[in-house]
Amino acid sequence: TDFESKRKRKVAEIYQALNSDPIDVAALRRMAISEGGLLTDEIRCKVWPKLLSVNTDDLPPLPAGKELREDNKDYQQVLLDVRRSLRRFPPGMPDDQREGLQEELIDIILHVLKRNPQLHYYQGYHDIVVTFLLVVGDRLATALVEKLSTHHLRDFMDPTMDNTKHILNYLMPIIDRVNPEVHDFMQSAEVGTIFALSWLITWFGHVLSDFRHVVRLYDFFLACHPLMPIYFAAVIVLYREQEVLDCECDMASVHHLLSQIPQDLPYETLISRAGDLFVQFPPSELAREAAQQQAERTAASTFKDFELASVQQRPDTVLRQRFRERLRAEERTKSVLTKPRTNRFVKLAVMGLTVALGAAALAVVKSALEWAPKFELQIFP
């Protein structure tokens, strides 16, 4: 079939890039982004380390779990989270095999935290680590997760959630560029961006039930700039435009709708679209708006929400509580004025990243590993 021959051709191209001297990392990035991603876990074991510049010939041995666990301040929390992670393992996996993997998962997390005392564990981190563990095994997963934690995930691992909030602040400006009507509706509903918090900090691992979709997204994110997950979050909201606009314009309703992520998303289309948006509206162009977003946050007390959400990992309970308080305060009617801003609708030039060998894909990937962990300076020109 046509599908089979395309797949074979792609596998051949991936191996060609892996075997060239030096390894053609730009080609591997394109393969990871383009339709179908890296196709198999066997290929991911070879390509993911290249995308993260991890040398697989020189992996440190894993320390024994016992010494890691003694007097480790994060051990109890990690243990709780890992115990709760049953649904992240393939259905039908024998219990003893799964329990063995859960022990490995705890050790990987504690090992990375011990070697990098500047990193702080957060709930949801284990959702990322388990994805690597299931695809590449414990030893390689440890090396990849350590690299990822000091680069792509660095901002989620600060002692406070300030940088995570900065990243979430990119969501509304992206939506505004593409669909001002949806943007204005969400602003009127004062829904904020907390619904996307667990998407962002777990790279969607926590909210998608099909493992194949999760690893497909990881192919994409590993090949791209660290802000790509927030573009992907924006694309999901934009894809659900009609549902959003048909919703009651209040915080609880819109939050509830958006936090329930549909499982049957057209992933390849959305990946392609997220790449296009990144090229059209690069982070540097949105940085000022993202900073402003922080300054004029409409809903009150968002910081408290974040603190609560990070403690409880249930942003919806936080929001419901706040919503009830607000209803008590006054049963006010709210008329939604949708400003005629259609002239600002952006006609997306589809650069077809899925096939792009050209400038678009390279613009996305060139910047991927040059991302400085501490990025406030670049964000606020």
GROMACS .gro file of C-alpha atoms in nm:
model
  381
    1THR     CA    1   0.000   0.000   0.000
    2ASP     CA    2   0.093   0.362  -0.036
    3PHE     CA    3   0.100   0.402   0.343
    4GLU     CA    4   0.342   0.111   0.382
    5SER     CA    5   0.580   0.237   0.117
    6LYS     CA    6   0.581   0.585   0.271
    7ARG     CA    7   0.657   0.434   0.607
    8LYS     CA    8   0.941   0.221   0.470
    9ARG     CA    9   1.087   0.522   0.296
   10LYS     CA   10   1.077   0.722   0.618
   11VAL     CA   11   1.245   0.445   0.818
   12ALA     CA   12   1.520   0.432   0.557
   13GLU     CA   13   1.569   0.810   0.576
   14ILE     CA   14   1.591   0.800   0.954
   15TYR     CA   15   1.858   0.531   0.947
   16GLN     CA   16   2.044   0.716   0.676
   17ALA     CA   17   2.054   1.027   0.899
   18LEU     CA   18   2.165   0.816   1.197
   19ASN     CA   19   2.443   0.649   0.999
   20SER     CA   20   2.582   0.957   0.830
   21ASP     CA   21   2.902   1.102   0.970
   22PRO     CA   22   2.849   1.331   1.150
   23ILE     CA   23   2.494   1.230   1.239
   24ASP     CA   24   2.243   1.447   1.054
   25VAL     CA   25   2.054   1.584   1.354
   26ALA     CA   26   1.863   1.841   1.147
   27ALA     CA   27   1.720   1.557   0.935
   28LEU     CA   28   1.630   1.362   1.250
   29ARG     CA   29   1.444   1.668   1.383
   30ARG     CA   30   1.248   1.694   1.061
   31MET     CA   31   1.159   1.324   1.079
   32ALA     CA   32   1.043   1.363   1.439
   33ILE     CA   33   0.818   1.654   1.342
   34SER     CA   34   0.684   1.525   1.011
   35GLU     CA   35   0.385   1.297   0.975
   36GLY     CA   36   0.393   0.990   1.198
   37GLY     CA   37   0.694   1.109   1.395
   38LEU     CA   38   0.961   0.849   1.468
   39LEU     CA   39   0.727   0.553   1.405
   40THR     CA   40   0.864   0.292   1.650
   41ASP     CA   41   1.009   0.275   1.999
   42GLU     CA   42   1.313   0.101   1.857
   43ILE     CA   43   1.386   0.410   1.647
   44ARG     CA   44   1.307   0.642   1.940
   45CYS     CA   45   1.576   0.469   2.149
   46LYS     CA   46   1.826   0.574   1.883
   47VAL     CA   47   1.692   0.919   1.790
   48TRP     CA   48   1.571   1.072   2.117
   49PRO     CA   49   1.928   1.082   2.260
   50LYS     CA   50   2.046   1.259   1.944
   51LEU     CA   51   1.768   1.518   1.971
   52LEU     CA   52   1.883   1.592   2.326
   53SER     CA   53   2.258   1.563   2.255
   54VAL     CA   54   2.300   1.279   2.503
   55ASN     CA   55   2.598   1.053   2.451
   56THR     CA   56   2.474   0.694   2.482
   57ASP     CA   57   2.822   0.539   2.481
   58ASP     CA   58   2.895   0.679   2.820
   59LEU     CA   59   2.591   0.628   3.042
   60PRO     CA   60   2.662   0.639   3.416
   61PRO     CA   61   2.561   0.329   3.613
   62LEU     CA   62   2.240   0.362   3.810
   63PRO     CA   63   2.285   0.399   4.185
   64ALA     CA   64   2.120   0.149   4.417
   65GLY     CA   65   1.770   0.256   4.511
   66LYS     CA   66   1.813   0.215   4.885
   67GLU     CA   67   2.073   0.487   4.934
   68LEU     CA   68   1.870   0.723   4.715
   69ARG     CA   69   1.559   0.683   4.924
   70GLU     CA   70   1.707   0.731   5.267
   71ASP     CA   71   1.655   1.085   5.399
   72ASN     CA   72   1.538   1.218   5.064
   73LYS     CA   73   1.299   1.511   5.110
   74ASP     CA   74   1.101   1.427   4.795
   75TYR     CA   75   1.073   1.052   4.847
   76GLN     CA   76   0.728   1.047   5.009
   77GLN     CA   77   0.569   1.273   4.747
   78VAL     CA   78   0.730   1.084   4.458
   79LEU     CA   79   0.614   0.756   4.608
   80LEU     CA   80   0.254   0.882   4.632
   81ASP     CA   81   0.253   1.011   4.275
   82VAL     CA   82   0.407   0.696   4.132
   83ARG     CA   83   0.159   0.476   4.318
   84ARG     CA   84  -0.121   0.676   4.161
   85SER     CA   85   0.022   0.638   3.811
   86LEU     CA   86  -0.139   0.301   3.732
   87ARG     CA   87  -0.318   0.420   3.421
   88ARG     CA   88   0.008   0.534   3.264
   89PHE     CA   89   0.111   0.170   3.217
   90PRO     CA   90  -0.015  -0.036   2.924
   91PRO     CA   91  -0.346  -0.209   3.006
   92GLY     CA   92  -0.297  -0.579   3.060
   93MET     CA   93   0.062  -0.548   3.184
   94PRO     CA   94   0.121  -0.808   3.460
   95ASP     CA   95   0.119  -0.656   3.812
   96ASP     CA   96   0.470  -0.765   3.905
   97GLN     CA   97   0.613  -0.617   3.585
   98ARG     CA   98   0.433  -0.289   3.647
   99GLU     CA   99   0.545  -0.277   4.010
  100GLY     CA  100   0.904  -0.331   3.899
  101LEU     CA  101   0.873  -0.039   3.658
  102GLN     CA  102   0.723   0.179   3.931
  103GLU     CA  103   1.026   0.112   4.150
  104GLU     CA  104   1.254   0.209   3.859
  105LEU     CA  105   1.047   0.522   3.807
  106ILE     CA  106   1.101   0.631   4.169
  107ASP     CA  107   1.475   0.570   4.140
  108ILE     CA  108   1.513   0.767   3.817
  109ILE     CA  109   1.332   1.068   3.964
  110LEU     CA  110   1.528   1.065   4.291
  111HIS     CA  111   1.856   1.015   4.103
  112VAL     CA  112   1.801   1.319   3.881
  113LEU     CA  113   1.695   1.534   4.177
  114LYS     CA  114   1.992   1.424   4.384
  115ARG     CA  115   2.241   1.507   4.110
  116ASN     CA  116   2.075   1.844   4.043
  117PRO     CA  117   1.986   2.004   4.375
  118GLN     CA  118   1.876   2.321   4.192
  119LEU     CA  119   1.579   2.127   4.049
  120HIS     CA  120   1.255   2.102   4.244
  121TYR     CA  121   1.016   1.812   4.202
  122TYR     CA  122   0.660   1.897   4.094
  123GLN     CA  123   0.348   1.682   4.069
  124GLY     CA  124   0.321   1.573   3.708
  125TYR     CA  125   0.696   1.531   3.657
  126HIS     CA  126   0.652   1.155   3.698
  127ASP     CA  127   0.413   1.158   3.400
  128ILE     CA  128   0.700   1.272   3.179
  129VAL     CA  129   0.953   1.033   3.332
  130VAL     CA  130   0.729   0.728   3.294
  131THR     CA  131   0.697   0.798   2.921
  132PHE     CA  132   1.074   0.781   2.880
  133LEU     CA  133   1.100   0.475   3.103
  134LEU     CA  134   0.843   0.283   2.896
  135VAL     CA  135   1.007   0.376   2.565
  136VAL     CA  136   1.381   0.352   2.632
  137GLY     CA  137   1.430   0.163   2.961
  138ASP     CA  138   1.568   0.287   3.292
  139ARG     CA  139   1.932   0.357   3.216
  140LEU     CA  140   1.882   0.562   2.903
  141ALA     CA  141   1.568   0.723   3.049
  142THR     CA  142   1.775   0.853   3.340
  143ALA     CA  143   2.021   1.028   3.108
  144LEU     CA  144   1.749   1.171   2.883
  145VAL     CA  145   1.532   1.292   3.170
  146GLU     CA  146   1.830   1.458   3.337
  147LYS     CA  147   1.911   1.648   3.019
  148LEU     CA  148   1.546   1.739   2.965
  149SER     CA  149   1.510   1.856   3.326
  150THR     CA  150   1.799   2.097   3.295
  151HIS     CA  151   1.673   2.226   2.957
  152HIS     CA  152   1.314   2.195   2.831
  153LEU     CA  153   1.156   2.136   3.173
  154ARG     CA  154   1.387   2.365   3.366
  155ASP     CA  155   1.126   2.635   3.424
  156PHE     CA  156   0.874   2.395   3.576
  157MET     CA  157   1.138   2.287   3.828
  158ASP     CA  158   1.199   2.621   3.994
  159PRO     CA  159   1.112   2.665   4.360
  160THR     CA  160   0.818   2.888   4.258
  161MET     CA  161   0.574   2.865   3.970
  162ASP     CA  162   0.664   3.206   3.828
  163ASN     CA  163   0.831   3.078   3.514
  164THR     CA  164   0.557   2.823   3.454
  165LYS     CA  165   0.309   3.108   3.469
  166HIS     CA  166   0.518   3.309   3.221
  167ILE     CA  167   0.495   3.020   2.977
  168LEU     CA  168   0.118   2.987   3.026
  169ASN     CA  169   0.093   3.358   2.953
  170TYR     CA  170   0.182   3.286   2.591
  171LEU     CA  171  -0.140   3.094   2.541
  172MET     CA  172  -0.383   3.384   2.504
  173PRO     CA  173  -0.166   3.597   2.272
  174ILE     CA  174  -0.132   3.298   2.034
  175ILE     CA  175  -0.510   3.241   2.039
  176ASP     CA  176  -0.564   3.614   1.985
  177ARG     CA  177  -0.348   3.618   1.672
  178VAL     CA  178  -0.541   3.337   1.510
  179ASN     CA  179  -0.894   3.383   1.638
  180PRO     CA  180  -0.974   3.707   1.821
  181GLU     CA  181  -1.334   3.600   1.873
  182VAL     CA  182  -1.234   3.295   2.078
  183HIS     CA  183  -0.978   3.506   2.262
  184ASP     CA  184  -1.235   3.770   2.358
  185PHE     CA  185  -1.488   3.511   2.463
  186MET     CA  186  -1.234   3.345   2.694
  187GLN     CA  187  -1.131   3.683   2.836
  188SER     CA  188  -1.497   3.768   2.904
  189ALA     CA  189  -1.544   3.435   3.078
  190GLU     CA  190  -1.230   3.510   3.283
  191VAL     CA  191  -1.130   3.148   3.244
  192GLY     CA  192  -0.755   3.214   3.271
  193THR     CA  193  -0.509   2.945   3.161
  194ILE     CA  194  -0.506   2.703   3.453
  195PHE     CA  195  -0.696   2.446   3.245
  196ALA     CA  196  -0.376   2.402   3.043
  197LEU     CA  197  -0.142   2.369   3.341
  198SER     CA  198  -0.141   1.989   3.355
  199TRP     CA  199  -0.107   1.970   2.974
  200LEU     CA  200   0.201   2.185   2.982
  201ILE     CA  201   0.388   2.042   3.280
  202THR     CA  202   0.334   1.677   3.176
  203TRP     CA  203   0.370   1.737   2.800
  204PHE     CA  204   0.012   1.606   2.774
  205GLY     CA  205   0.121   1.271   2.920
  206HIS     CA  206  -0.123   1.306   3.207
  207VAL     CA  207  -0.431   1.387   3.000
  208LEU     CA  208  -0.406   1.160   2.694
  209SER     CA  209  -0.507   0.802   2.752
  210ASP     CA  210  -0.353   0.650   2.439
  211PHE     CA  211   0.021   0.600   2.481
  212ARG     CA  212   0.078   0.616   2.105
  213HIS     CA  213  -0.046   0.975   2.097
  214VAL     CA  214   0.174   1.066   2.391
  215VAL     CA  215   0.497   0.938   2.234
  216ARG     CA  216   0.404   1.098   1.902
  217LEU     CA  217   0.384   1.433   2.081
  218TYR     CA  218   0.713   1.366   2.259
  219ASP     CA  219   0.880   1.312   1.920
  220PHE     CA  220   0.750   1.653   1.819
  221PHE     CA  221   0.838   1.838   2.140
  222LEU     CA  222   1.186   1.689   2.166
  223ALA     CA  223   1.263   1.811   1.815
  224CYS     CA  224   1.137   2.163   1.877
  225HIS     CA  225   1.179   2.474   2.083
  226PRO     CA  226   1.083   2.428   2.451
  227LEU     CA  227   0.781   2.656   2.411
  228MET     CA  228   0.621   2.429   2.149
  229PRO     CA  229   0.389   2.259   2.402
  230ILE     CA  230   0.214   2.592   2.467
  231TYR     CA  231   0.161   2.638   2.091
  232PHE     CA  232   0.015   2.289   2.082
  233ALA     CA  233  -0.215   2.379   2.373
  234ALA     CA  234  -0.332   2.687   2.179
  235VAL     CA  235  -0.399   2.478   1.871
  236ILE     CA  236  -0.621   2.240   2.072
  237VAL     CA  237  -0.828   2.532   2.201
  238LEU     CA  238  -0.854   2.679   1.850
  239TYR     CA  239  -0.956   2.342   1.708
  240ARG     CA  240  -1.247   2.342   1.956
  241GLU     CA  241  -1.355   2.692   1.855
  242GLN     CA  242  -1.722   2.605   1.801
  243GLU     CA  243  -1.758   2.418   2.131
  244VAL     CA  244  -1.599   2.710   2.315
  245LEU     CA  245  -1.823   2.972   2.156
  246ASP     CA  246  -2.133   2.759   2.217
  247CYS     CA  247  -2.046   2.737   2.586
  248GLU     CA  248  -2.200   2.950   2.863
  249CYS     CA  249  -1.972   3.250   2.897
  250ASP     CA  250  -1.867   3.195   3.256
  251MET     CA  251  -1.551   3.070   3.415
  252ALA     CA  252  -1.681   2.740   3.549
  253SER     CA  253  -1.841   2.629   3.220
  254VAL     CA  254  -1.552   2.724   2.993
  255HIS     CA  255  -1.294   2.581   3.233
  256HIS     CA  256  -1.488   2.255   3.256
  257LEU     CA  257  -1.514   2.227   2.877
  258LEU     CA  258  -1.148   2.302   2.811
  259SER     CA  259  -1.006   2.087   3.087
  260GLN     CA  260  -1.176   1.778   2.942
  261ILE     CA  261  -0.944   1.709   2.651
  262PRO     CA  262  -1.100   1.510   2.362
  263GLN     CA  263  -0.914   1.184   2.301
  264ASP     CA  264  -0.981   1.169   1.927
  265LEU     CA  265  -0.793   1.481   1.822
  266PRO     CA  266  -0.648   1.490   1.469
  267TYR     CA  267  -0.293   1.486   1.606
  268GLU     CA  268  -0.101   1.512   1.280
  269THR     CA  269  -0.304   1.812   1.165
  270LEU     CA  270  -0.263   1.984   1.501
  271ILE     CA  271   0.112   1.916   1.514
  272SER     CA  272   0.149   2.065   1.169
  273ARG     CA  273  -0.059   2.366   1.269
  274ALA     CA  274   0.136   2.423   1.590
  275GLY     CA  275   0.457   2.426   1.388
  276ASP     CA  276   0.308   2.676   1.143
  277LEU     CA  277   0.198   2.906   1.425
  278PHE     CA  278   0.541   2.890   1.584
  279VAL     CA  279   0.695   3.005   1.259
  280GLN     CA  280   0.439   3.281   1.203
  281PHE     CA  281   0.430   3.410   1.560
  282PRO     CA  282   0.762   3.318   1.719
  283PRO     CA  283   0.795   3.356   2.097
  284SER     CA  284   1.005   3.669   2.059
  285GLU     CA  285   0.712   3.839   1.888
  286LEU     CA  286   0.466   3.739   2.162
  287ALA     CA  287   0.696   3.804   2.457
  288ARG     CA  288   0.577   4.156   2.523
  289GLU     CA  289   0.211   4.053   2.520
  290ALA     CA  290   0.285   3.760   2.746
  291ALA     CA  291   0.448   3.997   2.993
  292GLN     CA  292   0.150   4.229   2.972
  293GLN     CA  293  -0.085   3.937   3.025
  294GLN     CA  294   0.082   3.894   3.362
  295ALA     CA  295   0.029   4.258   3.450
  296GLU     CA  296  -0.338   4.286   3.365
  297ARG     CA  297  -0.466   3.946   3.463
  298THR     CA  298  -0.844   3.988   3.480
  299ALA     CA  299  -0.941   3.722   3.729
  300ALA     CA  300  -0.850   3.799   4.088
  301SER     CA  301  -0.597   3.609   4.294
  302THR     CA  302  -0.454   3.392   4.020
  303PHE     CA  303  -0.140   3.343   4.218
  304LYS     CA  304  -0.337   3.177   4.496
  305ASP     CA  305  -0.497   2.953   4.237
  306PHE     CA  306  -0.158   2.840   4.118
  307GLU     CA  307  -0.041   2.769   4.468
  308LEU     CA  308  -0.358   2.570   4.534
  309ALA     CA  309  -0.354   2.399   4.198
  310SER     CA  310   0.005   2.294   4.242
  311VAL     CA  311  -0.067   2.155   4.585
  312GLN     CA  312  -0.388   1.978   4.491
  313GLN     CA  313  -0.334   1.914   4.121
  314ARG     CA  314  -0.706   1.970   4.089
  315PRO     CA  315  -0.742   2.318   3.941
  316ASP     CA  316  -1.113   2.259   3.888
  317THR     CA  317  -1.177   2.245   4.264
  318VAL     CA  318  -0.991   2.573   4.307
  319LEU     CA  319  -1.197   2.732   4.035
  320ARG     CA  320  -1.528   2.599   4.162
  321GLN     CA  321  -1.453   2.739   4.503
  322ARG     CA  322  -1.367   3.077   4.359
  323PHE     CA  323  -1.668   3.071   4.132
  324ARG     CA  324  -1.902   3.007   4.424
  325GLU     CA  325  -1.752   3.295   4.621
  326ARG     CA  326  -1.805   3.521   4.327
  327LEU     CA  327  -2.167   3.416   4.281
  328ARG     CA  328  -2.234   3.488   4.644
  329ALA     CA  329  -2.075   3.828   4.612
  330GLU     CA  330  -2.324   3.934   4.350
  331GLU     CA  331  -2.552   3.770   4.099
  332ARG     CA  332  -2.444   4.003   3.830
  333THR     CA  333  -2.543   3.974   3.470
  334LYS     CA  334  -2.270   3.988   3.220
  335SER     CA  335  -2.327   4.083   2.862
  336VAL     CA  336  -2.057   3.961   2.635
  337LEU     CA  337  -1.963   4.223   2.388
  338THR     CA  338  -1.791   4.055   2.103
  339LYS     CA  339  -1.600   4.333   1.938
  340PRO     CA  340  -1.599   4.329   1.559
  341ARG     CA  341  -1.236   4.241   1.513
  342THR     CA  342  -1.268   4.013   1.216
  343ASN     CA  343  -1.026   4.227   1.023
  344ARG     CA  344  -0.757   4.086   1.251
  345PHE     CA  345  -0.833   3.726   1.164
  346VAL     CA  346  -0.517   3.574   1.047
  347LYS     CA  347  -0.538   3.370   0.732
  348LEU     CA  348  -0.294   3.099   0.814
  349ALA     CA  349  -0.040   3.045   0.545
  350VAL     CA  350  -0.007   2.674   0.569
  351MET     CA  351   0.360   2.608   0.547
  352GLY     CA  352   0.295   2.238   0.566
  353LEU     CA  353   0.555   2.157   0.826
  354THR     CA  354   0.456   1.795   0.784
  355VAL     CA  355   0.647   1.779   0.459
  356ALA     CA  356   0.867   2.081   0.504
  357LEU     CA  357   1.231   2.027   0.442
  358GLY     CA  358   1.245   2.399   0.405
  359ALA     CA  359   1.286   2.710   0.612
  360ALA     CA  360   0.982   2.656   0.832
  361ALA     CA  361   1.096   2.332   0.991
  362LEU     CA  362   1.447   2.462   1.030
  363ALA     CA  363   1.331   2.781   1.198
  364VAL     CA  364   1.151   2.568   1.453
  365VAL     CA  365   1.434   2.330   1.518
  366LYS     CA  366   1.732   2.560   1.495
  367SER     CA  367   1.641   2.726   1.820
  368ALA     CA  368   1.553   2.406   2.002
  369LEU     CA  369   1.868   2.333   2.196
  370GLU     CA  370   1.989   2.688   2.228
  371TRP     CA  371   1.723   2.762   2.485
  372ALA     CA  372   1.882   2.912   2.795
  373PRO     CA  373   1.729   2.769   3.110
  374LYS     CA  374   1.698   3.112   3.269
  375PHE     CA  375   1.509   3.299   3.008
  376GLU     CA  376   1.358   3.604   3.174
  377LEU     CA  377   1.612   3.821   2.997
  378GLN     CA  378   1.510   3.710   2.652
  379ILE     CA  379   1.141   3.722   2.731
  380PHE     CA  380   1.125   4.079   2.848
  381PRO     CA  381   1.307   4.289   2.594
   0.00000   0.00000   0.00000
